Amino acid sequence: MAKHQFQTEIGQLLQLMTHSLYSNKEIFIRELISNASDALDKFNYLRLTDEKFKESDWKGEINIKLDEADNSIAFNDNGIGMNEQDLMDNLGTIAKSGTKAFMEQLTGDSKKDSHLIGQFGVGFYSVFMVAERVDVITKKVGEDQAYMFSTDGSGEYELKPVVKDEHGTVIYIKLKEDEKEFLGKWHVESIVKKYSNHIAYPIILNYTTEETEGEGDDKVTKKVKKSEQINEATALWTLPKSELSKEDYIEFYKTISHGDDEPLTYLHNHVEGANEYTTLFYIPKTAPMDMYRADYQPGVKLYVKRVFITDDEKEMLPPYLRFVRGVIDSEDLPLNVSREILQENRILANIKQGAVKRILGAIKKLKGEDFDRFVDQYNRVIKEGIYTDHTNKETLLEIVRYKSSTEEGLVSLDDYISRGNSEKKEIYYIVGADEKVLRHSPLLEAYKKANIEVLILDDEEVDSIVTPMIGQYKEWTLKDITTIDAPDSKTEEEKEEISKEFKPLTDKIKEVLGDEVKEVKTSTRLTDSPSCVLKDSEDPMAGMAAMFAQMGQEMPEIPLILEINPEHEMIKKLDGLDDKNLFETIAWILLDSAKLSEGLEPKDKTAFSNRIATLAAKAL
Ligand code: ADP
């Protein structure tokens, strides 16, 4: 018998399971059934695609045995099984980055935390919420030797060869003294129904009950062994819609999502024609934890004629729909379809195309609170879609929502259009990292005055990349207000004239500020403020800055352009100012305060406040 040490992270996880996460213990049943079902799926696939494993009379089954006398519960499946190496790899270490992510997400609220267990693929270890000891007795299909893996949930486990006839796995759980509720037939049955009713294999509950026979003095009580199938064991999506209730759909969602939340919406379609397939998709109420991780777990399982093929294929839907959960079941794909084939398969491409259309359709149909919830959770990935999915760009632009300078809450582009100036057909927006700064930007002044709505895009990382490439929506052109003239601005000739008139002044300011700004010029965008700064949009780095940020790198510095408002009192007076020192002070203040309004910092903060003090003293 060989003793092994658990990987450190598992040690921590076990600690957590035994000592903190006990508010929702029953989910260990769901997790073990889910593992057993996966093991059955894997074997089923093998026997159908590989001559070596052909087993014509095999019927996948999950048996649960309750043993009161022994204070134990056991889960038995005739699935693929594990060999010695599998046991060490799958149960002794955590190969996926799952556990680390799991530990990072923990809130300390055990109720919330227990919902995370299923999502992070740490399901097996949930048995330690109820187990004093666990033995995993397992034999891998096609191999001769069976093994037993035993642990009491402390830092070590033992591995030894044992005898077992059939391939598959038994998880034997010696319950803790105070966990006897998991020996009750009704209790276990109701848990299975709650979470696993639509697992596609029969789940059989084996238990002992007392029965009395005879009358009066002849009355004898006997212990009788009983077996009963307790789940529906149908692949829910194969049933016609007309036979399914909302409750059925929600129940199935709980099974596949490892949670007990209801979905925001679901859609079930059977498609016939060039290709025949069924899809059942769910949109979760809460975005999956790993939505922004590169190693996110895809949420859609692929079946071919009801045989499970994979749940690890990210290409089933476009990446921006990675929050969708559900099933695709194709009648036309070959069973032994490889990953390479999947990726360029015409049938799958076809299914995918139809699926995306239907999912977006369902999103558009969401109403009121449900739609708001959707936007709250998924607006950002929808923007990702706008950038990547050209076929459905128009629909995605109908769904996406933005903040607005004139309206409360969030608005759609259609809302904007319905209020906007239909002669010009322009949709104005401004992008930045801080909503408050954007709302107070001097660049908005002219729009406020002219009562023109501007969209406030404060998810800079995404918006600064996505929005410029939108171009048009329903013949309206999107315009970044930092790159265009303000509304009601002067004609080109007038602008020329003003620029000429103020040239001596702008040159003088540039001389004072030196390399701090690329250019100083008269502005056509300002009404109340004396000055504003803009990033030089012609600088080759400007378009790439946000991309740098997204890759976690420092943004390269983009040169600034200082614009001054020729109509402002301060600028007019500055033009005729002789006091050289005072001129310099004010030139710097024009730059630094404009920077502050855009959420940027003055280069020298002490100098800035000294200058303000100088000015204040003069004014007094
Ligand atoms: P997950 O199921 O999310 O991968 P678990 O911790 O529940 O995470 O299980 C770890 C791994 O152990 C599984 O991925 C699987 O490879 C293996 N495993 C667990 N239970 C069984 C079983 N009944 N039969 C075969 N393999 C199993």
XYZ file of C-alpha atoms and ligand atoms in Angstrom:
647
model
C 0.000 0.000 0.000
C 1.402 3.334 -1.017
C 0.792 6.575 0.780
C 0.717 9.778 -1.184
C 0.585 13.417 -0.311
C -2.172 15.574 -1.780
C -1.039 18.565 -3.800
C -0.942 21.570 -1.455
C -3.924 23.281 -3.014
C -6.068 20.195 -2.567
C -5.049 20.089 1.063
C -6.363 23.629 1.444
C -9.489 22.796 -0.477
C -10.208 19.807 1.738
C -9.781 21.932 4.829
C -12.288 24.308 3.393
C -14.786 21.608 2.499
C -14.669 20.059 5.931
C -14.640 23.217 7.991
C -16.283 26.060 6.107
C -18.520 24.972 3.286
C -21.253 23.120 5.013
C -24.339 25.215 4.372
C -25.387 23.274 1.303
C -24.000 19.809 1.903
C -26.466 17.954 -0.285
C -24.724 19.118 -3.439
C -22.106 16.387 -3.013
C -24.773 14.033 -4.396
C -25.232 16.188 -7.459
C -21.467 16.357 -8.023
C -20.906 12.597 -7.747
C -23.824 11.850 -10.052
C -22.499 14.359 -12.536
C -19.064 12.705 -12.474
C -20.624 9.261 -12.888
C -22.703 10.494 -15.807
C -19.591 11.929 -17.476
C -17.814 8.588 -17.009
C -20.763 6.790 -18.606
C -20.764 9.258 -21.499
C -17.086 8.647 -22.091
C -17.480 4.905 -22.176
C -20.592 5.088 -24.326
C -18.642 7.083 -26.875
C -15.772 4.588 -26.843
C -17.940 1.571 -27.369
C -19.677 3.227 -30.316
C -16.551 4.452 -32.041
C -13.846 1.921 -31.221
C -14.101 -1.770 -32.170
C -11.875 -2.677 -29.212
C -14.488 -1.546 -26.722
C -17.568 -2.806 -28.444
C -19.936 -4.047 -25.771
C -23.271 -4.620 -27.336
C -25.389 -5.299 -24.263
C -23.983 -2.463 -22.120
C -26.475 -0.214 -20.443
C -25.135 2.724 -18.516
C -26.469 2.989 -14.993
C -25.761 4.802 -11.763
C -26.494 2.937 -8.545
C -26.746 4.611 -5.178
C -26.628 2.326 -2.165
C -27.755 3.448 1.264
C -26.489 1.301 4.137
C -27.840 2.282 7.516
C -26.057 -0.420 9.472
C -22.728 0.664 8.032
C -23.545 4.394 8.067
C -22.442 4.695 4.454
C -23.634 5.793 1.038
C -22.026 4.538 -2.177
C -22.227 5.610 -5.822
C -21.547 3.008 -8.468
C -21.240 3.520 -12.223
C -20.261 1.198 -15.063
C -18.484 3.947 -16.960
C -14.948 4.414 -18.195
C -13.231 3.998 -14.818
C -9.759 5.158 -13.795
C -6.345 3.538 -13.637
C -3.646 4.268 -11.068
C -2.275 7.253 -12.946
C -5.761 8.682 -13.545
C -6.468 8.482 -9.824
C -3.337 10.399 -8.973
C -3.885 12.943 -11.749
C -7.609 13.451 -11.305
C -8.116 13.129 -7.601
C -4.674 13.706 -6.109
C -3.801 16.851 -8.027
C -5.784 19.532 -9.701
C -4.608 19.831 -13.249
C -6.858 22.700 -14.162
C -6.278 26.188 -12.872
C -9.700 25.614 -11.356
C -8.817 25.396 -7.690
C -6.710 28.482 -7.616
C -9.490 30.441 -9.291
C -11.941 28.894 -6.877
C -9.921 29.906 -3.849
C -9.571 33.437 -5.194
C -13.297 33.804 -5.607
C -14.227 32.706 -2.108
C -16.173 35.338 -0.258
C -16.195 33.822 3.206
C -19.976 33.561 2.987
C -20.299 29.787 2.982
C -23.664 29.837 1.307
C -22.397 31.817 -1.658
C -19.158 29.900 -1.721
C -20.820 26.535 -1.975
C -22.422 27.659 -5.240
C -18.937 28.014 -6.618
C -18.012 24.401 -6.105
C -19.681 23.071 -9.238
C -18.478 25.914 -11.410
C -14.849 25.255 -10.709
C -14.556 21.565 -11.316
C -13.719 20.747 -7.752
C -16.858 18.668 -7.398
C -15.419 15.405 -6.101
C -13.961 17.028 -3.020
C -17.377 18.210 -1.911
C -17.871 14.719 -0.411
C -15.724 15.853 2.482
C -18.569 18.006 3.701
C -20.195 14.771 4.878
C -17.543 12.048 4.725
C -15.376 10.642 7.434
C -13.587 8.492 4.884
C -13.886 7.927 1.151
C -12.816 4.889 -0.871
C -12.773 5.127 -4.648
C -12.704 1.612 -6.107
C -12.263 1.761 -9.831
C -11.225 -0.170 -12.911
C -10.505 1.420 -16.242
C -12.088 -0.106 -19.291
C -9.698 -2.335 -21.240
C -7.298 -2.752 -18.290
C -6.906 -5.728 -15.949
C -5.995 -4.184 -12.654
C -8.427 -2.290 -10.421
C -7.311 0.193 -7.756
C -8.577 1.654 -4.555
C -7.920 5.242 -3.564
C -8.693 5.982 0.113
C -8.524 9.110 2.158
C -9.977 10.649 5.277
C -9.641 14.111 3.802
C -6.511 15.056 5.693
C -3.302 15.624 3.785
C -2.767 12.083 2.524
C -4.327 9.398 0.404
C -3.558 5.723 -0.110
C -3.498 3.767 -3.343
C -3.560 -0.005 -3.660
C -4.461 -2.692 -6.202
C -7.789 -4.410 -5.557
C -10.072 -6.847 -7.329
C -13.085 -5.569 -9.231
C -14.840 -7.367 -12.099
C -16.590 -4.708 -14.127
C -15.082 -1.515 -15.440
C -16.371 1.601 -13.748
C -16.172 3.297 -10.384
C -17.563 2.916 -6.888
C -17.353 5.896 -4.572
C -17.869 4.561 -1.092
C -18.515 7.204 1.559
C -18.352 6.474 5.257
C -20.554 9.220 6.645
C -19.681 11.376 9.615
C -21.675 10.486 12.707
C -24.030 13.463 12.376
C -24.765 13.080 8.668
C -27.328 10.323 8.953
C -29.873 12.305 6.968
C -28.106 11.075 3.839
C -29.239 7.546 4.651
C -32.913 8.437 4.325
C -34.505 7.143 1.154
C -36.902 10.062 0.715
C -34.295 12.614 1.434
C -31.791 11.253 -1.076
C -34.506 10.720 -3.648
C -35.670 14.301 -3.393
C -32.114 15.599 -3.773
C -31.581 13.483 -6.873
C -34.863 14.693 -8.349
C -33.969 18.268 -7.579
C -30.584 18.292 -9.281
C -30.257 15.239 -11.471
C -33.676 14.282 -12.740
C -32.661 14.629 -16.368
C -29.324 12.894 -16.240
C -29.659 10.680 -19.304
C -28.849 7.414 -17.462
C -31.071 5.619 -14.960
C -30.216 6.380 -11.347
C -31.196 3.434 -9.169
C -31.601 3.837 -5.427
C -30.876 0.706 -3.384
C -32.045 0.710 0.212
C -33.383 -1.496 2.963
C -36.814 -1.127 4.407
C -38.824 -2.932 7.047
C -41.916 -4.827 6.083
C -44.402 -6.581 8.352
C -46.142 -9.749 7.385
C -48.976 -11.635 9.045
C -51.458 -10.670 11.752
C -51.529 -10.557 15.537
C -49.058 -12.945 17.166
C -47.778 -14.116 13.781
C -46.711 -10.626 12.900
C -43.067 -10.515 11.844
C -40.977 -7.602 10.740
C -38.388 -8.283 8.103
C -35.726 -6.225 6.487
C -36.246 -6.133 2.755
C -33.849 -4.874 0.110
C -35.372 -2.649 -2.542
C -34.209 -1.027 -5.758
C -35.987 1.786 -7.519
C -35.209 4.031 -10.435
C -35.661 7.560 -9.157
C -34.972 9.831 -12.126
C -36.607 10.346 -15.498
C -33.423 9.348 -17.352
C -34.354 11.105 -20.545
C -32.216 13.557 -22.420
C -34.630 16.422 -21.912
C -33.838 18.153 -25.165
C -35.006 15.137 -27.161
C -38.575 15.560 -25.899
C -40.988 17.691 -27.891
C -41.490 21.201 -26.559
C -45.186 20.558 -26.134
C -44.443 17.915 -23.486
C -42.180 20.127 -21.421
C -43.106 22.664 -18.792
C -41.118 25.659 -17.657
C -40.287 23.703 -14.491
C -38.788 20.881 -16.576
C -36.520 23.334 -18.354
C -35.456 24.992 -15.126
C -34.765 21.632 -13.488
C -32.547 20.617 -16.376
C -30.742 23.924 -16.220
C -29.871 23.252 -12.606
C -28.429 19.892 -13.606
C -26.182 21.294 -16.293
C -25.224 24.495 -14.509
C -24.413 22.829 -11.181
C -26.375 25.532 -9.442
C -29.809 26.306 -8.189
C -30.396 29.620 -9.870
C -33.071 29.999 -12.511
C -31.906 31.057 -15.964
C -32.719 34.462 -17.418
C -34.213 32.752 -20.437
C -33.977 29.548 -22.464
C -34.603 28.476 -26.036
C -35.250 25.011 -27.363
C -35.283 24.344 -31.096
C -35.503 21.328 -33.307
C -34.308 22.143 -36.789
C -34.886 20.069 -39.904
C -33.766 20.779 -43.437
C -30.286 20.649 -44.894
C -29.097 19.666 -41.423
C -31.096 18.166 -38.636
C -30.279 19.110 -35.077
C -31.652 20.126 -31.727
C -30.381 22.931 -29.543
C -31.316 23.864 -26.014
C -29.663 27.018 -24.723
C -29.836 28.917 -21.470
C -28.689 32.411 -20.573
C -27.606 32.469 -16.921
C -28.857 35.229 -14.649
C -25.358 35.747 -13.411
C -22.389 35.754 -15.742
C -20.095 32.756 -15.237
C -17.182 33.483 -12.891
C -14.619 32.606 -15.505
C -16.111 34.734 -18.299
C -13.042 36.955 -18.439
C -10.469 34.230 -17.946
C -8.588 32.956 -20.972
C -9.063 29.398 -19.717
C -12.839 29.678 -19.331
C -14.840 26.462 -19.442
C -17.154 26.398 -22.468
C -20.810 26.018 -21.541
C -22.182 24.097 -24.500
C -22.030 20.322 -24.808
C -21.998 18.629 -28.168
C -23.927 15.410 -28.745
C -24.298 13.388 -31.900
C -27.535 11.405 -32.006
C -27.756 11.710 -28.225
C -24.210 10.397 -27.694
C -22.092 12.841 -25.742
C -19.065 14.002 -27.752
C -17.426 16.899 -25.918
C -17.936 19.704 -23.449
C -14.500 21.129 -23.983
C -14.818 22.693 -27.392
C -14.717 26.476 -27.425
C -15.702 26.711 -31.087
C -19.275 25.557 -30.608
C -20.449 29.164 -30.356
C -18.529 32.374 -31.065
C -16.372 33.314 -28.067
C -18.452 36.363 -27.189
C -21.375 34.035 -26.408
C -19.271 32.035 -23.947
C -21.788 32.689 -21.169
C -24.446 30.555 -22.889
C -25.110 27.133 -21.342
C -26.717 24.211 -23.096
C -26.656 21.430 -25.606
C -26.246 20.930 -29.347
C -27.338 17.520 -30.597
C -26.660 16.849 -34.273
C -28.156 14.071 -36.352
C -25.672 14.499 -39.208
C -22.180 14.746 -37.720
C -20.186 11.513 -37.632
C -19.753 10.041 -34.147
C -15.994 9.897 -34.341
C -15.622 13.536 -35.212
C -12.230 14.814 -34.112
C -11.450 18.247 -32.782
C -9.707 19.213 -36.027
C -12.705 18.137 -38.032
C -15.048 19.997 -35.696
C -13.281 23.258 -36.212
C -13.754 23.351 -39.939
C -16.852 21.279 -40.240
C -19.536 22.720 -42.511
C -22.360 21.075 -40.616
C -21.218 22.538 -37.347
C -20.624 25.941 -38.936
C -24.190 25.800 -40.143
C -25.545 24.842 -36.742
C -23.485 27.568 -35.141
C -24.812 30.208 -37.497
C -28.411 29.263 -36.805
C -27.743 29.021 -33.079
C -26.251 32.513 -32.873
C -29.244 34.009 -34.712
C -31.659 32.315 -32.341
C -29.731 33.262 -29.213
C -29.550 36.912 -30.258
C -33.238 36.771 -31.105
C -34.015 35.503 -27.611
C -31.915 38.269 -26.073
C -33.790 40.902 -28.065
C -37.044 39.487 -26.787
C -36.074 39.942 -23.136
C -38.197 42.590 -21.469
C -38.070 44.990 -18.544
C -36.043 43.762 -15.594
C -34.806 40.732 -17.488
C -33.334 42.824 -20.250
C -31.776 45.220 -17.735
C -30.244 42.270 -15.975
C -28.865 41.006 -19.255
C -27.250 44.350 -19.984
C -25.883 44.538 -16.477
C -24.160 41.174 -16.860
C -23.297 40.982 -20.538
C -23.095 44.437 -22.167
C -19.343 44.127 -22.361
C -19.269 40.809 -24.196
C -21.902 42.131 -26.577
C -19.418 44.889 -27.441
C -16.862 42.150 -28.064
C -19.381 40.651 -30.478
C -19.797 43.957 -32.295
C -16.081 43.887 -32.931
C -15.824 40.256 -34.002
C -19.131 39.128 -35.487
C -19.688 41.062 -38.701
C -22.658 38.983 -39.770
C -24.642 39.911 -36.684
C -23.237 43.372 -36.059
C -26.552 45.094 -36.737
C -28.439 42.921 -34.244
C -25.733 43.349 -31.621
C -25.927 47.116 -32.102
C -29.638 46.874 -31.357
C -28.862 45.091 -28.091
C -25.938 47.110 -26.751
C -26.633 49.959 -24.299
C -24.722 53.131 -23.474
C -24.789 55.932 -20.945
C -25.949 59.272 -22.242
C -25.264 62.934 -21.537
C -28.948 63.817 -21.605
C -30.813 60.712 -20.400
C -30.836 58.810 -17.132
C -29.763 55.175 -17.121
C -28.782 53.423 -20.306
C -29.939 54.088 -23.840
C -29.942 52.113 -27.070
C -28.723 53.446 -30.378
C -32.318 53.299 -31.586
C -33.368 55.536 -28.676
C -30.629 57.935 -29.629
C -31.697 57.998 -33.248
C -35.310 58.639 -32.320
C -34.224 61.770 -30.413
C -31.354 62.837 -32.643
C -30.982 65.281 -35.480
C -32.192 63.316 -38.449
C -30.809 65.741 -41.007
C -27.213 65.177 -40.009
C -27.695 61.536 -39.027
C -24.795 61.536 -36.600
C -24.430 59.731 -33.287
C -21.968 61.504 -30.996
C -19.903 59.824 -28.322
C -16.977 60.425 -26.010
C -14.730 57.674 -24.597
C -12.769 57.632 -21.348
C -12.135 55.683 -18.186
C -14.099 57.763 -15.715
C -17.768 58.550 -16.113
C -17.662 61.641 -13.911
C -14.721 63.139 -15.760
C -16.393 62.473 -19.094
C -19.627 64.098 -17.970
C -17.755 67.245 -16.955
C -15.426 67.356 -19.903
C -15.144 70.831 -21.468
C -15.600 69.082 -24.791
C -19.239 68.420 -23.902
C -20.041 72.086 -23.271
C -21.020 72.982 -26.788
C -23.240 69.893 -27.050
C -24.965 70.715 -23.797
C -25.610 74.220 -24.980
C -27.005 73.031 -28.298
C -29.030 70.340 -26.501
C -27.389 67.509 -28.404
C -27.128 64.078 -26.833
C -23.673 62.532 -26.503
C -23.107 58.912 -25.535
C -20.812 58.563 -22.534
C -18.595 55.518 -23.063
C -16.721 54.859 -19.862
C -15.492 51.301 -20.449
C -12.392 52.712 -22.070
C -10.530 49.454 -22.649
C -13.323 48.046 -24.743
C -15.074 51.156 -26.044
C -11.962 52.796 -27.411
C -11.307 49.765 -29.591
C -14.822 48.762 -30.534
C -16.633 52.048 -31.112
C -14.374 53.589 -33.769
C -14.918 50.574 -35.999
C -18.710 50.594 -35.768
C -18.875 53.235 -38.482
C -22.567 53.308 -39.216
C -25.776 52.091 -37.684
C -28.992 52.356 -39.691
C -27.382 55.025 -41.903
C -26.318 57.063 -38.904
C -22.600 57.685 -38.499
C -20.936 57.378 -35.116
C -18.630 60.303 -34.336
C -16.089 60.711 -31.569
C -16.543 64.314 -30.392
C -12.866 64.694 -29.651
C -12.115 64.345 -33.349
C -14.718 66.704 -34.816
C -15.733 70.339 -34.575
C -18.341 71.286 -32.036
C -21.883 71.866 -33.228
C -22.783 75.322 -34.544
C -19.126 76.058 -35.013
C -17.798 78.645 -37.364
C -17.210 78.157 -41.067
C -13.799 77.109 -42.286
C -12.973 80.671 -43.329
C -14.000 82.095 -39.989
C -11.897 79.515 -38.222
C -8.915 80.348 -40.396
C -9.360 83.970 -39.529
C -9.540 83.411 -35.785
C -6.602 81.072 -35.878
C -4.579 83.734 -37.715
C -5.677 86.466 -35.361
C -4.595 84.466 -32.303
C -1.438 83.030 -33.830
C 0.906 85.317 -31.899
C -0.804 84.237 -28.673
C -0.861 80.500 -29.408
C 2.794 80.656 -30.472
C 3.693 82.439 -27.272
C 1.909 79.854 -25.112
C 3.592 77.018 -27.008
C 6.933 78.654 -26.342
C 6.237 78.668 -22.603
C 4.964 75.082 -22.454
C 7.640 73.680 -24.743
C 7.517 69.904 -25.238
C 4.675 69.473 -22.760
C 2.253 69.909 -25.646
C 2.545 69.078 -29.274
C 0.559 72.043 -30.453
C -1.426 75.013 -29.159
C -4.382 76.173 -31.224
C -7.661 78.018 -31.059
C -10.649 75.866 -30.309
C -14.043 75.582 -31.924
C -15.373 73.207 -29.297
C -15.502 75.269 -26.139
C -18.083 77.586 -24.658
C -17.517 77.983 -20.887
C -13.992 76.724 -20.343
C -10.919 78.707 -21.352
C -9.030 75.626 -22.554
C -9.057 71.906 -23.140
C -6.545 69.198 -23.962
C -6.944 66.450 -26.531
C -4.870 63.447 -27.300
C -3.405 63.828 -30.742
C -5.646 61.499 -32.714
C -3.232 61.517 -35.650
C -0.471 60.073 -33.551
C 0.085 56.504 -34.741
C 0.061 55.285 -31.129
C -3.342 56.815 -30.332
C -5.388 53.991 -31.786
C -3.250 51.377 -30.147
C -3.117 52.792 -26.643
C -6.179 50.941 -25.458
C -4.898 47.708 -26.866
C -1.760 48.098 -24.812
C -3.898 48.591 -21.742
C -5.871 45.472 -22.540
C -2.735 43.420 -22.751
C -1.875 44.713 -19.309
C 0.937 46.899 -20.580
C 1.608 50.493 -19.806
C -0.079 52.842 -22.264
C 2.419 54.693 -24.418
C 2.250 58.450 -23.923
C 0.225 60.173 -26.610
C 1.205 63.822 -27.266
C -1.362 66.376 -26.127
C -2.824 69.283 -28.042
C -3.882 72.327 -26.040
C -6.854 74.217 -27.395
C -7.811 77.639 -26.109
C -11.208 79.289 -26.280
C -10.810 82.607 -28.152
C -14.178 83.831 -26.871
C -13.255 83.430 -23.229
C -12.555 86.559 -21.137
C -9.348 85.090 -19.794
C -7.952 84.350 -23.240
C -8.904 87.776 -24.557
C -7.119 89.470 -21.661
C -4.142 87.165 -21.889
C -3.696 88.246 -25.471
C -2.851 91.775 -24.387
C -0.870 90.902 -21.238
C 2.625 92.362 -20.917
C 3.689 90.917 -17.559
C 5.944 88.041 -18.690
C 5.882 86.158 -15.386
C 2.144 86.367 -15.078
C 1.757 85.218 -18.686
C 3.817 82.111 -17.978
C 1.861 81.365 -14.831
C -1.423 81.555 -16.693
C -0.181 79.544 -19.668
C 0.716 76.680 -17.322
C -2.587 76.935 -15.509
C -4.435 76.720 -18.836
C -2.698 73.438 -19.519
C -2.836 71.926 -16.048
C -6.460 72.706 -15.335
C -7.471 71.373 -18.742
C -5.574 68.186 -17.900
C -7.393 67.895 -14.596
C -10.750 68.169 -16.365
C -9.834 65.139 -18.458
C -8.740 63.132 -15.462
C -5.038 63.634 -16.204
C -2.489 64.887 -13.710
C -0.502 68.110 -13.955
C 3.129 67.284 -14.540
C 4.284 69.175 -11.469
C 1.576 69.333 -8.826
C 3.503 71.581 -6.432
C 4.209 74.071 -9.175
C 0.540 73.987 -10.089
C -0.656 74.878 -6.606
C 2.049 77.534 -6.248
C 0.812 79.162 -9.429
C -2.774 79.145 -8.188
C -1.570 80.779 -4.953
C 0.295 83.445 -6.932
C -2.823 84.224 -8.926
C -5.030 84.322 -5.847
C -2.649 86.742 -4.139
C -2.742 88.988 -7.209
C -6.522 88.899 -7.373
C -6.784 89.940 -3.719
P -14.681 17.683 -12.642
O -15.697 16.602 -12.644
O -15.277 19.047 -12.706
O -13.569 17.501 -13.619
P -14.055 16.558 -10.081
O -13.197 16.998 -8.955
O -15.475 16.297 -9.719
O -13.958 17.659 -11.189
O -13.427 15.269 -10.706
C -12.090 15.227 -11.108
C -11.865 14.173 -12.191
O -11.896 12.864 -11.636
C -12.901 14.139 -13.282
O -12.647 15.103 -14.275
C -12.737 12.712 -13.822
O -11.662 12.657 -14.729
C -12.371 11.943 -12.594
N -13.567 11.265 -12.033
C -14.328 11.663 -10.999
N -15.337 10.796 -10.781
C -15.218 9.813 -11.710
C -15.958 8.599 -12.018
N -17.049 8.259 -11.342
N -15.495 7.854 -13.050
C -14.392 8.193 -13.758
N -13.676 9.304 -13.516
C -14.067 10.110 -12.505
